[in-house]
mmCIF file of C-alpha atoms and ligand atoms in Angstrom:
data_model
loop_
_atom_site.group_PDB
_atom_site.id
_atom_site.type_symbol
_atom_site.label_atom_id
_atom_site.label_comp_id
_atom_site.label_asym_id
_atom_site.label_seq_id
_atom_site.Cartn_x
_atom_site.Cartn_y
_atom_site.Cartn_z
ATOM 1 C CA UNK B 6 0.000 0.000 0.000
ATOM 2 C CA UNK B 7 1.411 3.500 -0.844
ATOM 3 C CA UNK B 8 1.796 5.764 1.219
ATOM 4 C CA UNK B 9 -0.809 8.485 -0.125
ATOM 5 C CA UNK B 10 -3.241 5.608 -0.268
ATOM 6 C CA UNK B 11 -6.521 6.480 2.182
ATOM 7 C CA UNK B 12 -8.197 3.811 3.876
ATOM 8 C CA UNK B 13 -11.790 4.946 2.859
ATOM 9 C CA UNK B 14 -14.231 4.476 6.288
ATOM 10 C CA UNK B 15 -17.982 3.445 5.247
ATOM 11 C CA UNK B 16 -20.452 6.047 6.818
ATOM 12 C CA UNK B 17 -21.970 3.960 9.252
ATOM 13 C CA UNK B 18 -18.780 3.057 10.910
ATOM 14 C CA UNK B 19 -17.217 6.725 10.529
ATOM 15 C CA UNK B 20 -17.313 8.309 13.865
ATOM 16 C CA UNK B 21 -17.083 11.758 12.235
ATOM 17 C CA UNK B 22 -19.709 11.181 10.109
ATOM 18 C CA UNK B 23 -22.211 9.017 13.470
ATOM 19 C CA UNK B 24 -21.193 12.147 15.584
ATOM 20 C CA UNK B 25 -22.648 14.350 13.025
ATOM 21 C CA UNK B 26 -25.529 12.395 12.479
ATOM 22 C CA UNK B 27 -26.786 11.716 16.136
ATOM 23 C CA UNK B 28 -26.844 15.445 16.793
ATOM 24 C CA UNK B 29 -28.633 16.204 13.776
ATOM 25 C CA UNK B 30 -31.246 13.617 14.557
ATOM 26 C CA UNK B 31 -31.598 14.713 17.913
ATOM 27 C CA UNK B 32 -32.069 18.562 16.725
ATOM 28 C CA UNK B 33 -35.074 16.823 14.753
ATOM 29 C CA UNK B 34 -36.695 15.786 17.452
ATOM 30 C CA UNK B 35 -36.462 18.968 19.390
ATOM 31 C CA UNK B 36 -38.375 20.827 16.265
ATOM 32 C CA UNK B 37 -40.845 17.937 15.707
ATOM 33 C CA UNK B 38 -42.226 16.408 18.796
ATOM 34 C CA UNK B 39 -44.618 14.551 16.794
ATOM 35 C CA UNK B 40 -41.288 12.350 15.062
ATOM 36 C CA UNK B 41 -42.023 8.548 15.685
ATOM 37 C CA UNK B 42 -38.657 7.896 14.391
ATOM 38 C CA UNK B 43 -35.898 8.729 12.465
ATOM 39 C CA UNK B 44 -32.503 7.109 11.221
ATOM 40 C CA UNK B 45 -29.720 8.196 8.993
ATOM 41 C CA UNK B 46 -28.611 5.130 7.078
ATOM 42 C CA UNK B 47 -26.004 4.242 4.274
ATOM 43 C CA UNK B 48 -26.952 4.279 1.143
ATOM 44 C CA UNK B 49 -26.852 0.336 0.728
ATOM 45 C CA UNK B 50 -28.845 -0.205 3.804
ATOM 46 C CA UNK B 51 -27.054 0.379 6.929
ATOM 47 C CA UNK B 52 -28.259 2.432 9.906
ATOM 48 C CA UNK B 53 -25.532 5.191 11.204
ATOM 49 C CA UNK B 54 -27.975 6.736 13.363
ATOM 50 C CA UNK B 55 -31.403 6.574 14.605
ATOM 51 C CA UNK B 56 -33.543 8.122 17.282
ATOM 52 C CA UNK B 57 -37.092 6.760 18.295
ATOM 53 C CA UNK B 58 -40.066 7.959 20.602
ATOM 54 C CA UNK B 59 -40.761 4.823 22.047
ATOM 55 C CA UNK B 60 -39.206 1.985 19.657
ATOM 56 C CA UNK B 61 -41.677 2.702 17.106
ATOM 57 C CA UNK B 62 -38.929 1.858 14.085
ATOM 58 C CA UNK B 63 -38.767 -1.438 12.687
ATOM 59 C CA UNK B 64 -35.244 -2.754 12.973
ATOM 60 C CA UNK B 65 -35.640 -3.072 8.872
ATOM 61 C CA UNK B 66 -36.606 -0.065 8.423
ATOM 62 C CA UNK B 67 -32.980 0.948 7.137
ATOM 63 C CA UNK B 68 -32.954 -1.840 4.648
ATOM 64 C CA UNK B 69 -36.546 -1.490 3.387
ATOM 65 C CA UNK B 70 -35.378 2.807 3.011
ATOM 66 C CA UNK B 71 -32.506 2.094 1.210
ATOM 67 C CA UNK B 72 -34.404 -0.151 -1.245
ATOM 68 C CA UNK B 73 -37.143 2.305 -1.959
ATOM 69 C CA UNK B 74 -34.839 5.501 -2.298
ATOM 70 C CA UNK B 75 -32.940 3.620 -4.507
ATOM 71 C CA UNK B 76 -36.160 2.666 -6.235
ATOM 72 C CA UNK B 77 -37.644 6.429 -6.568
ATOM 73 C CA UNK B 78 -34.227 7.120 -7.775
ATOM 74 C CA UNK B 79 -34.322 4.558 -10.375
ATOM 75 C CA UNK B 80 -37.793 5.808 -11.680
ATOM 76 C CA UNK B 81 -36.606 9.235 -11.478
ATOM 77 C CA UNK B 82 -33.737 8.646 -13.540
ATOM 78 C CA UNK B 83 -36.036 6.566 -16.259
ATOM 79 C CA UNK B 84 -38.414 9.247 -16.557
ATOM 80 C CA UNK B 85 -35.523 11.826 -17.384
ATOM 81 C CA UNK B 86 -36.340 14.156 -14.130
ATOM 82 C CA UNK B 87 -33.311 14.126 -12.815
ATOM 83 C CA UNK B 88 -32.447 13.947 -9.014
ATOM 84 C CA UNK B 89 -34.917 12.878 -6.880
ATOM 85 C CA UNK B 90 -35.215 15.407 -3.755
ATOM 86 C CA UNK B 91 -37.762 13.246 -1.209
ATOM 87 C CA UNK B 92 -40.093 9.951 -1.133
ATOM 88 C CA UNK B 93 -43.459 10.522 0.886
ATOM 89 C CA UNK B 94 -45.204 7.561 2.004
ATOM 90 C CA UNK B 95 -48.856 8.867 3.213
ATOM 91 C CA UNK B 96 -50.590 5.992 5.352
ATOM 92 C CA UNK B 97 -53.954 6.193 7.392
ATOM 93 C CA UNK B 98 -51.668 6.321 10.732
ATOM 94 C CA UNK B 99 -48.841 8.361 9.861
ATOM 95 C CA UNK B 100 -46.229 9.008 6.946
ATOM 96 C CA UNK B 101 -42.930 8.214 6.271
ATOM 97 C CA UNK B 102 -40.553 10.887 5.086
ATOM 98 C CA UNK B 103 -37.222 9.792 2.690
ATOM 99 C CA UNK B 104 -34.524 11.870 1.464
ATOM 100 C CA UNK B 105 -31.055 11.985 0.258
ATOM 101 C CA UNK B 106 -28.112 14.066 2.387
ATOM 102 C CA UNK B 107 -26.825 15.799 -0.460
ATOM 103 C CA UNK B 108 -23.416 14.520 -1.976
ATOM 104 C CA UNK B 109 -23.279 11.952 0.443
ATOM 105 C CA UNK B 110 -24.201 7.841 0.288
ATOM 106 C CA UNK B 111 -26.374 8.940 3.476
ATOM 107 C CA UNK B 112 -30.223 9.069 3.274
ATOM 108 C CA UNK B 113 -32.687 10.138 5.980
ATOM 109 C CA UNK B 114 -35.990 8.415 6.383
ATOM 110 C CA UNK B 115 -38.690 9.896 8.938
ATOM 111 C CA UNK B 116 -41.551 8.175 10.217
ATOM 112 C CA UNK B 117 -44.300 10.762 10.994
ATOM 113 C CA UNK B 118 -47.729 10.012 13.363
ATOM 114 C CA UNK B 119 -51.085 12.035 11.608
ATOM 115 C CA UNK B 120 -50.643 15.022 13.763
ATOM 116 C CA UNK B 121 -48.083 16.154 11.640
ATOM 117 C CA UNK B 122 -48.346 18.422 8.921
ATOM 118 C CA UNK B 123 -46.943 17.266 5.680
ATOM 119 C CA UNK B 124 -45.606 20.374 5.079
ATOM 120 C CA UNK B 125 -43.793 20.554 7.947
ATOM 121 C CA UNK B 126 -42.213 17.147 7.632
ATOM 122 C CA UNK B 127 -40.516 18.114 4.139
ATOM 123 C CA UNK B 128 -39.825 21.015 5.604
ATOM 124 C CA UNK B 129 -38.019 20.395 8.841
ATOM 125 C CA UNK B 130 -36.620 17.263 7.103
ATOM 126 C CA UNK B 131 -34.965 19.258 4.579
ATOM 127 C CA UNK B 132 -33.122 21.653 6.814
ATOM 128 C CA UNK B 133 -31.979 18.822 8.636
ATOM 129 C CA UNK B 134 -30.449 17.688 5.085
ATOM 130 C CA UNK B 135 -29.081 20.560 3.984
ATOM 131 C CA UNK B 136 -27.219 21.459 7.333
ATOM 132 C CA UNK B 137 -25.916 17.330 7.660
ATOM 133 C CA UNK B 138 -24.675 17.737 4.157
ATOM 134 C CA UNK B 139 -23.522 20.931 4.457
ATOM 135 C CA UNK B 140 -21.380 19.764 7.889
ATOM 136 C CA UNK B 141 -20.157 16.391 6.293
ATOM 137 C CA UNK B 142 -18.854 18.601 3.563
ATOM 138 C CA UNK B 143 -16.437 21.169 5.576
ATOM 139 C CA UNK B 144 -15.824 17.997 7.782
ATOM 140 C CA UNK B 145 -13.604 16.283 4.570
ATOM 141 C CA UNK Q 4 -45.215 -19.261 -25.173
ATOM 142 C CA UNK Q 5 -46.429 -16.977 -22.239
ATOM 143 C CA UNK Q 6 -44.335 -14.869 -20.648
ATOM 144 C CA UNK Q 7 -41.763 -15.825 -18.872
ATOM 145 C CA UNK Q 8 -40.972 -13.938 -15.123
ATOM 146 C CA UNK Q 9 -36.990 -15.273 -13.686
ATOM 147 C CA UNK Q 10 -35.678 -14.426 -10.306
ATOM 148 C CA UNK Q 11 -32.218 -14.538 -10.359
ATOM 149 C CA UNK Q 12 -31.109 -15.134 -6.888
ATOM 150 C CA UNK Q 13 -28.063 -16.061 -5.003
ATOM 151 C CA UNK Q 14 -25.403 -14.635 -1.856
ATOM 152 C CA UNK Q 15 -23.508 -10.736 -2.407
ATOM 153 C CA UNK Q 16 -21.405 -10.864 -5.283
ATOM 154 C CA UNK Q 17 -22.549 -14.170 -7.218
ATOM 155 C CA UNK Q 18 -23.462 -12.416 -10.796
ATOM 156 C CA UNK Q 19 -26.965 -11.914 -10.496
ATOM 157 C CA UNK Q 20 -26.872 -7.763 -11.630
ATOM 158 C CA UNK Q 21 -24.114 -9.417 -14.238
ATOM 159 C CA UNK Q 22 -26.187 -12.016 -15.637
ATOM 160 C CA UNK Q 23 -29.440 -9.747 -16.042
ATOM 161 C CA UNK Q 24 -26.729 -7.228 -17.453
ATOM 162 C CA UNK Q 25 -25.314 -9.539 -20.022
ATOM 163 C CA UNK Q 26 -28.877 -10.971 -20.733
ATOM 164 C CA UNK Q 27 -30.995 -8.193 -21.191
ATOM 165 C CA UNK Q 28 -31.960 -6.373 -24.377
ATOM 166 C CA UNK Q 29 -33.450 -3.243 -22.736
ATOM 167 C CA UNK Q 30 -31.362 -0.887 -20.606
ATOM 168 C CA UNK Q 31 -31.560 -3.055 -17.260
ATOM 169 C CA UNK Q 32 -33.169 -0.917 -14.454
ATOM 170 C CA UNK Q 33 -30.877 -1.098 -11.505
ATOM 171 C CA UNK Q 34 -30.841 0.050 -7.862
ATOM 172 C CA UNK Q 35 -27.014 0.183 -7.108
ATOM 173 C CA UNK Q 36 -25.706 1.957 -4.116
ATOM 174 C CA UNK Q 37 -22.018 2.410 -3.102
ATOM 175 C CA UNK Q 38 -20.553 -0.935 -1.243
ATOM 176 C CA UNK Q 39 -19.459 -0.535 2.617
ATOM 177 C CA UNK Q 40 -19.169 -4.377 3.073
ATOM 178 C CA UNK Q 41 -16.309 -4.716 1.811
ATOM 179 C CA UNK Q 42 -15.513 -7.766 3.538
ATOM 180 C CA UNK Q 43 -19.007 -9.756 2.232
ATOM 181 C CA UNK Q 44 -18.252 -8.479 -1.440
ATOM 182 C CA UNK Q 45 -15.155 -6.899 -2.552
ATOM 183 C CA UNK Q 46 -16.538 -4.469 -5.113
ATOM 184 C CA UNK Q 47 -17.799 -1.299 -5.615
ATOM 185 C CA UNK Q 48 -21.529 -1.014 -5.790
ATOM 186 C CA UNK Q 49 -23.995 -3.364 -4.092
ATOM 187 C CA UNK Q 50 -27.970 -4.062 -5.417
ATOM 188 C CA UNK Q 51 -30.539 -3.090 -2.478
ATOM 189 C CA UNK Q 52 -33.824 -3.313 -4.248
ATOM 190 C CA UNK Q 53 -33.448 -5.112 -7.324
ATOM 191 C CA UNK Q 54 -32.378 -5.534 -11.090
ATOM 192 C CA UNK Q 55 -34.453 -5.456 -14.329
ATOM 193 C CA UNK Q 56 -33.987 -6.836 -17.776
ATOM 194 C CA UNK Q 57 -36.250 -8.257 -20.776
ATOM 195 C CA UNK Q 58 -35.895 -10.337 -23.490
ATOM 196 C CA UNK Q 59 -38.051 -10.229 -26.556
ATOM 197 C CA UNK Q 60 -39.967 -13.744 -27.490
ATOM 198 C CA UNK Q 61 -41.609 -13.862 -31.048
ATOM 199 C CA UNK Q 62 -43.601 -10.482 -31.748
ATOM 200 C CA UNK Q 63 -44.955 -9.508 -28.322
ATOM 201 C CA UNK Q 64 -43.844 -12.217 -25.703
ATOM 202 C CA UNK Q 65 -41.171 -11.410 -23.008
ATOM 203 C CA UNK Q 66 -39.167 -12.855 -20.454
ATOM 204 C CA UNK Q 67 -38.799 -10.479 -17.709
ATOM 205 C CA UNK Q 68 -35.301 -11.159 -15.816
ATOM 206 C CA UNK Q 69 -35.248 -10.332 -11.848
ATOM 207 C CA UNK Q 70 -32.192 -9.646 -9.806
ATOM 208 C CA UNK Q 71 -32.567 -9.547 -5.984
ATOM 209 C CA UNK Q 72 -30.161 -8.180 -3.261
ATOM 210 C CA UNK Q 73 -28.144 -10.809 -2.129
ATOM 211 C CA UNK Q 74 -27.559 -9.701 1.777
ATOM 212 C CA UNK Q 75 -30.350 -11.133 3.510
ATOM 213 C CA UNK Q 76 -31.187 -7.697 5.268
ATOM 214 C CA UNK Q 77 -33.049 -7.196 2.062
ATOM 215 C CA UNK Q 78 -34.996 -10.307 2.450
ATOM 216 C CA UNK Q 79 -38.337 -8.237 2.213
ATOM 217 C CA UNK Q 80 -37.379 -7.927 -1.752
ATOM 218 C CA UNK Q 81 -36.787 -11.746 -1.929
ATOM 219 C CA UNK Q 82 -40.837 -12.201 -0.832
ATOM 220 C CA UNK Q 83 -41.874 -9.627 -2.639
ATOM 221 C CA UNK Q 84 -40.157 -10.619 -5.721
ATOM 222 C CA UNK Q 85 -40.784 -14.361 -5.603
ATOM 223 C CA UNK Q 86 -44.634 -14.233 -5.590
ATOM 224 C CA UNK Q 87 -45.006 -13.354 -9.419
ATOM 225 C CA UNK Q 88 -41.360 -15.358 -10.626
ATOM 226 C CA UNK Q 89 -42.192 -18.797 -12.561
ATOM 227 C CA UNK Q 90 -38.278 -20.003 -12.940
ATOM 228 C CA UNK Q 91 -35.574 -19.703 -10.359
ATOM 229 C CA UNK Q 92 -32.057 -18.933 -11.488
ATOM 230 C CA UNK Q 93 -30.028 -19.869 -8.726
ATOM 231 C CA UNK Q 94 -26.052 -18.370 -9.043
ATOM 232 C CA UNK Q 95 -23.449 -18.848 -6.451
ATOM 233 C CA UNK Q 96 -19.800 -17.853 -6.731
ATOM 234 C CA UNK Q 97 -17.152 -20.570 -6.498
ATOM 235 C CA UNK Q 98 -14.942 -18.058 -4.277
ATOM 236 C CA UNK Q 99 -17.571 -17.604 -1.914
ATOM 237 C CA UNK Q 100 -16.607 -18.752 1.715
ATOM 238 C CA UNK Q 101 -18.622 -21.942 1.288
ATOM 239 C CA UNK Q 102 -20.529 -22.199 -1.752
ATOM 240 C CA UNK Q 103 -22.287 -25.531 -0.322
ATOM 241 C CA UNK Q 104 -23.610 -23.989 2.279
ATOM 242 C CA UNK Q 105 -24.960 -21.338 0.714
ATOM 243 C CA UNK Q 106 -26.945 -23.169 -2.000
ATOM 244 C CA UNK Q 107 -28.625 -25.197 0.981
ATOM 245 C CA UNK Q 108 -29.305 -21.569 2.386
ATOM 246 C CA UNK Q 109 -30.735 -20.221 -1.085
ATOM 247 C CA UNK Q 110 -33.056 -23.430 -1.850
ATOM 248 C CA UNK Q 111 -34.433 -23.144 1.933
ATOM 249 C CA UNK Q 112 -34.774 -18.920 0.989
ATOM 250 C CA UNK Q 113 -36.608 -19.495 -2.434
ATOM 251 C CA UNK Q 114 -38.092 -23.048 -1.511
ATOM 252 C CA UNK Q 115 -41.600 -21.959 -2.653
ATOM 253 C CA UNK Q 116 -40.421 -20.959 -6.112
ATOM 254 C CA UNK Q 117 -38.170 -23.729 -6.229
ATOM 255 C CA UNK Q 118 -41.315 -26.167 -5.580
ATOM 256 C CA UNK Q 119 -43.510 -24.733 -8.109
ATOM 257 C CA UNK Q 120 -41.349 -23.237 -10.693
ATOM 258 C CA UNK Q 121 -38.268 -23.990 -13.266
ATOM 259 C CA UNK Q 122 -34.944 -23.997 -11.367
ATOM 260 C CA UNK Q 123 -31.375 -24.364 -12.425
ATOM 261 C CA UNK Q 124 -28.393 -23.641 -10.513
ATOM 262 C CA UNK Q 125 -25.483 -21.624 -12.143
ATOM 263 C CA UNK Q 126 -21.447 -21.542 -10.485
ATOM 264 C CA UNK Q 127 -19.966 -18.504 -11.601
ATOM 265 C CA UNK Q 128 -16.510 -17.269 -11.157
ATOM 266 C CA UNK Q 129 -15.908 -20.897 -11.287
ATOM 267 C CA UNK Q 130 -11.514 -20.171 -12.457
ATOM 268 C CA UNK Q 131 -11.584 -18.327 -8.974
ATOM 269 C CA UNK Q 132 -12.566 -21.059 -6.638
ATOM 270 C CA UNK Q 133 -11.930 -24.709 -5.769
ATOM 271 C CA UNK Q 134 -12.353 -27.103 -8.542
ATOM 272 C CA UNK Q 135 -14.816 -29.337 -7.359
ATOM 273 C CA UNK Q 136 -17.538 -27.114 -6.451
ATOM 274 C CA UNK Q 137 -19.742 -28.030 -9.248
ATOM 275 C CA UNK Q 138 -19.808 -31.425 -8.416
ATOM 276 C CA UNK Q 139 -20.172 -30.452 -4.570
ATOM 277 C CA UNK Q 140 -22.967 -28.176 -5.663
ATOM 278 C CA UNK Q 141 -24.560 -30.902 -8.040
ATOM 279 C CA UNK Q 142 -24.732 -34.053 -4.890
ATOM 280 C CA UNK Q 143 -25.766 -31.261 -2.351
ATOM 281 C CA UNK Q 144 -28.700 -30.145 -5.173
ATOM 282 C CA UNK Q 145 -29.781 -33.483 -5.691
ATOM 283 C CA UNK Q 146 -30.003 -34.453 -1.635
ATOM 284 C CA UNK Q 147 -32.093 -30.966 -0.891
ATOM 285 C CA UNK Q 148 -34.622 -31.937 -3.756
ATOM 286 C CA UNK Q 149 -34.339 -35.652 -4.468
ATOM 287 C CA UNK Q 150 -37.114 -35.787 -6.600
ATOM 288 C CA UNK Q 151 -35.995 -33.019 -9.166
ATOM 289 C CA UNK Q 152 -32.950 -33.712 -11.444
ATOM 290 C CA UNK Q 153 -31.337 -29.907 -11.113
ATOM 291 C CA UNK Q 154 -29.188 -29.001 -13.937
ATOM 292 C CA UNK Q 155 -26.050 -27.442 -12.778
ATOM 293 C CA UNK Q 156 -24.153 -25.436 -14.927
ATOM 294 C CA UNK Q 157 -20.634 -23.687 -14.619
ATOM 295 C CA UNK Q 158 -21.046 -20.177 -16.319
ATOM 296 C CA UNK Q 159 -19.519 -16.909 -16.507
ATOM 297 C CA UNK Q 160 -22.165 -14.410 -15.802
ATOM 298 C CA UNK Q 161 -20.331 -11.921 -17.977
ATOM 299 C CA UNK Q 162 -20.312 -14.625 -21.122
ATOM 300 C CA UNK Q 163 -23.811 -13.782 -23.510
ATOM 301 C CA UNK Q 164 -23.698 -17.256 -24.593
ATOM 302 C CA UNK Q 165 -23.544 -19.191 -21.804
ATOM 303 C CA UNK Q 166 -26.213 -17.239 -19.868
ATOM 304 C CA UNK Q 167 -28.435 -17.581 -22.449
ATOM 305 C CA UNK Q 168 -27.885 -21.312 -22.916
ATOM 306 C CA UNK Q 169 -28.082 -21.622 -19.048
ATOM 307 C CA UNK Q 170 -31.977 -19.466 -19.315
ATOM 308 C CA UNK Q 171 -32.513 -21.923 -22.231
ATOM 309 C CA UNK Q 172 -32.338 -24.615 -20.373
ATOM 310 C CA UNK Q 173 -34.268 -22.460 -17.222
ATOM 311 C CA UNK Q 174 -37.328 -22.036 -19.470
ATOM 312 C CA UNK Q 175 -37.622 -25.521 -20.660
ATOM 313 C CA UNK Q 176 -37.686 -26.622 -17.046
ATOM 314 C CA UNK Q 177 -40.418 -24.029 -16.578
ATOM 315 C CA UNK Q 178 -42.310 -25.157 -19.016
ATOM 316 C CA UNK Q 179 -42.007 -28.741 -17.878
ATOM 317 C CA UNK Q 180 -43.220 -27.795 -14.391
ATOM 318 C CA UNK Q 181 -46.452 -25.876 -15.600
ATOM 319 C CA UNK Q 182 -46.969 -28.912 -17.386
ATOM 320 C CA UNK Q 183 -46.752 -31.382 -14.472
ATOM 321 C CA UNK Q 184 -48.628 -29.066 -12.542
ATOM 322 C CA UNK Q 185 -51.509 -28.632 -14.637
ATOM 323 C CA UNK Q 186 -51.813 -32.885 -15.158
ATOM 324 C CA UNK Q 187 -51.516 -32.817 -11.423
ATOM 325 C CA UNK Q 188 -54.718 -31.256 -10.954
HETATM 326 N N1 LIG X 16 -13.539 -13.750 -12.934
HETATM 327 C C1 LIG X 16 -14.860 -13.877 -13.046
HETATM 328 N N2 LIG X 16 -15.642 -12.866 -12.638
HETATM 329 C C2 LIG X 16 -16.970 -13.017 -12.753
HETATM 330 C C3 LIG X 16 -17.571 -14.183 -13.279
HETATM 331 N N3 LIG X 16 -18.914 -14.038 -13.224
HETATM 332 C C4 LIG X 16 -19.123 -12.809 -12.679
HETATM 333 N N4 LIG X 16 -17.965 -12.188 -12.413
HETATM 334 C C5 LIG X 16 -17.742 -10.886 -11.761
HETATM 335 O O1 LIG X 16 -18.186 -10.994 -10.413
HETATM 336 C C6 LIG X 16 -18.809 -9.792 -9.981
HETATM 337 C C7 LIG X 16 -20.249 -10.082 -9.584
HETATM 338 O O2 LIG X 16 -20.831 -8.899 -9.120
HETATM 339 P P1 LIG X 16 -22.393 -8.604 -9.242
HETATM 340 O O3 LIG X 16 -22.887 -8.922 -10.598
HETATM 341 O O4 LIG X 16 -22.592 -7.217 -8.741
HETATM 342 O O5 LIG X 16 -22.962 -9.657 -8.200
HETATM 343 P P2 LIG X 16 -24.388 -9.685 -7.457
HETATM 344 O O6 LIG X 16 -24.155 -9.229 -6.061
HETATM 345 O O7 LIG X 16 -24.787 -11.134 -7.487
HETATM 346 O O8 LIG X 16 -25.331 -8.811 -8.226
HETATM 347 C C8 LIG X 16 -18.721 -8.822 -11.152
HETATM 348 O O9 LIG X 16 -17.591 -8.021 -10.965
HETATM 349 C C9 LIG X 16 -18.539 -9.752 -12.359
HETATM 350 O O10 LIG X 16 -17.841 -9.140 -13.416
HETATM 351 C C10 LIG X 16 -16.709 -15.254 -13.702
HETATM 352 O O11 LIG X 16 -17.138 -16.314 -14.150
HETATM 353 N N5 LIG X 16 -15.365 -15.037 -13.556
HETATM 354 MG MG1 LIG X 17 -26.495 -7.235 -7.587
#
């Protein structure tokens, strides 16, 4: 191995990049109190952070993300629309909330109860993204 | 013939995105994401929802070509995906920590497709691992489902004619099946 040669660290196991994450999840919850859960995970399906009211996120939830942001990109893509910005899941109970971290193989998925306003889940979601990618980006 | 719908299953880094790759004669939709398991797979991008390729039969038939995610975190695709396939093509890499094992772990994964549909098992990467693995693969096949003869092939998932001659032989034995099962009932 040369000597300029990096060791690249995968997200989830980057304590730079966990740091980063757990506070931004946890500034999340302070502006939504209505957030059932939420979890940063890798791109290909691993959790890096996550932060739940009262263990209301399936331990799959990561995977099952991963798969369908990788799916709305795919569709996306197909169509010709370019990059996807968010994935909204509207249930009778609740919504779940997906979006890339800009520039980085980290996505965000939130898990909403009905009280919530959808508007304020993209919203609030997307500050979170733009100041975690924003962060992970000064932090290289 | 009807159309055809093939799951191609099998462990991280087998040949299954490869295969539908080398196979298909659309542009294959594909859900790729950068790889941090490194140590299951040594390369660069990992499937986490699933692959996507057809093949054009006569004027307006089709086989539709499946890929799954191989890491069995995603094994919510594997249901989901298994429901509609007819044919089950079943890779595993020779270099794969132990290539036995995993085929008895794929057959028990995919055991409902297996029972009803076409399956054939393919060894890919076959210059890469231990020589006997076929053979392995082939008495290990024929103990998990003694009453099917499995065909088990050695193929490069990157080859276009081995592939094909390896879906070939897939269809026949899903045509075979639908044919048992229907004098069955
Ligand atoms: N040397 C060699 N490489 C192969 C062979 N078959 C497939 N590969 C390679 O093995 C890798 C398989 O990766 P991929 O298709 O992503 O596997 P998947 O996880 O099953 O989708 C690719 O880099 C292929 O080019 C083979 O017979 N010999
Ligand atoms: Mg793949």
């Amino acid at each position: 191995m040369s000597e300029t040669e990096t060791e690249v660290v995968a997200a989830h196991r980057d304590p730079v990049v966990i740091d980063a994450s757990i506070r931004a999840l946890a500034g999340l919850r302070e502006l939504l109190p209505s957030l059932v859960g939420a979890l940063l995970l890798t791109d290909d399906g691993f959790e890096i952070a996550r932060a739940t009211q009262h263990g209301g996120t399936d331990e799959r939830l990561a995977s099952m993300a991963s798969s369908l942001q990788a799916l709305g990109e795919a569709i996306a893509r197909e169509l010709g629309l370019g990059d996807s910005e968010y994935a909204l899941i509207e249930a009778h109970h609740g919504r779940v909330l997906l979006r890339r971290i800009a520039n980085q193989p980290i996505i965000l998925a939130g898990v909403f109860d009905d009280d919530e306003t959808v508007g304020k889940a993209i919203s609030v979601s997307r500050k979170l993204a733009d100041e975690l990618s924003a962060e992970l980006a000064s932090a290289r | 013939m009807p159309e055809h719908v093939i799951l191609f299953a099998g462990p991280m880094g087998a040949g299954k995105t490869t295969a539908i790759r080398t196979l298909s004669e659309i542009d294959v939709v594909s859900t790729e994401a950068a790889n941090t398991d490194r140590l299951q797979a040594d390369k660069d991008t990992t499937t986490v929802a699933l692959d996507y390729g057809e093949i054009a039969v006569g004027l307006d038939d089709k086989i539709r070509l499946y890929g799954v995610p191989g890491q069995s975190r995603f094994d919510f695709m594997w249901t989901i995906l298994q429901q509609r396939a007819m044919g089950l093509m079943l890779l595993i890499h020779a270099d794969a920590p132990n290539p036995v094992v995993a085929v008895g772990d794929q057959l028990g994964a995919f055991l409902d497709l297996a029972n009803r549909g076409g399956l054939v098992i393919g060894i890919t990467r076959s210059e890469l691992g231990p020589r006997d693995v076929v053979d392995r693969v082939r008495t290990v096949a024929s103990a998990l489902l003694p009453e099917r003869s499995i065909p088990v092939f050695a193929v490069d998932a990157r080859d276009y004619e081995q592939m094909r001659t390896m879906l070939m032989a897939l269809i026949s034995d899903v045509e075979e099946r639908a044919e048992m099962m229907r004098a069955s009932r």
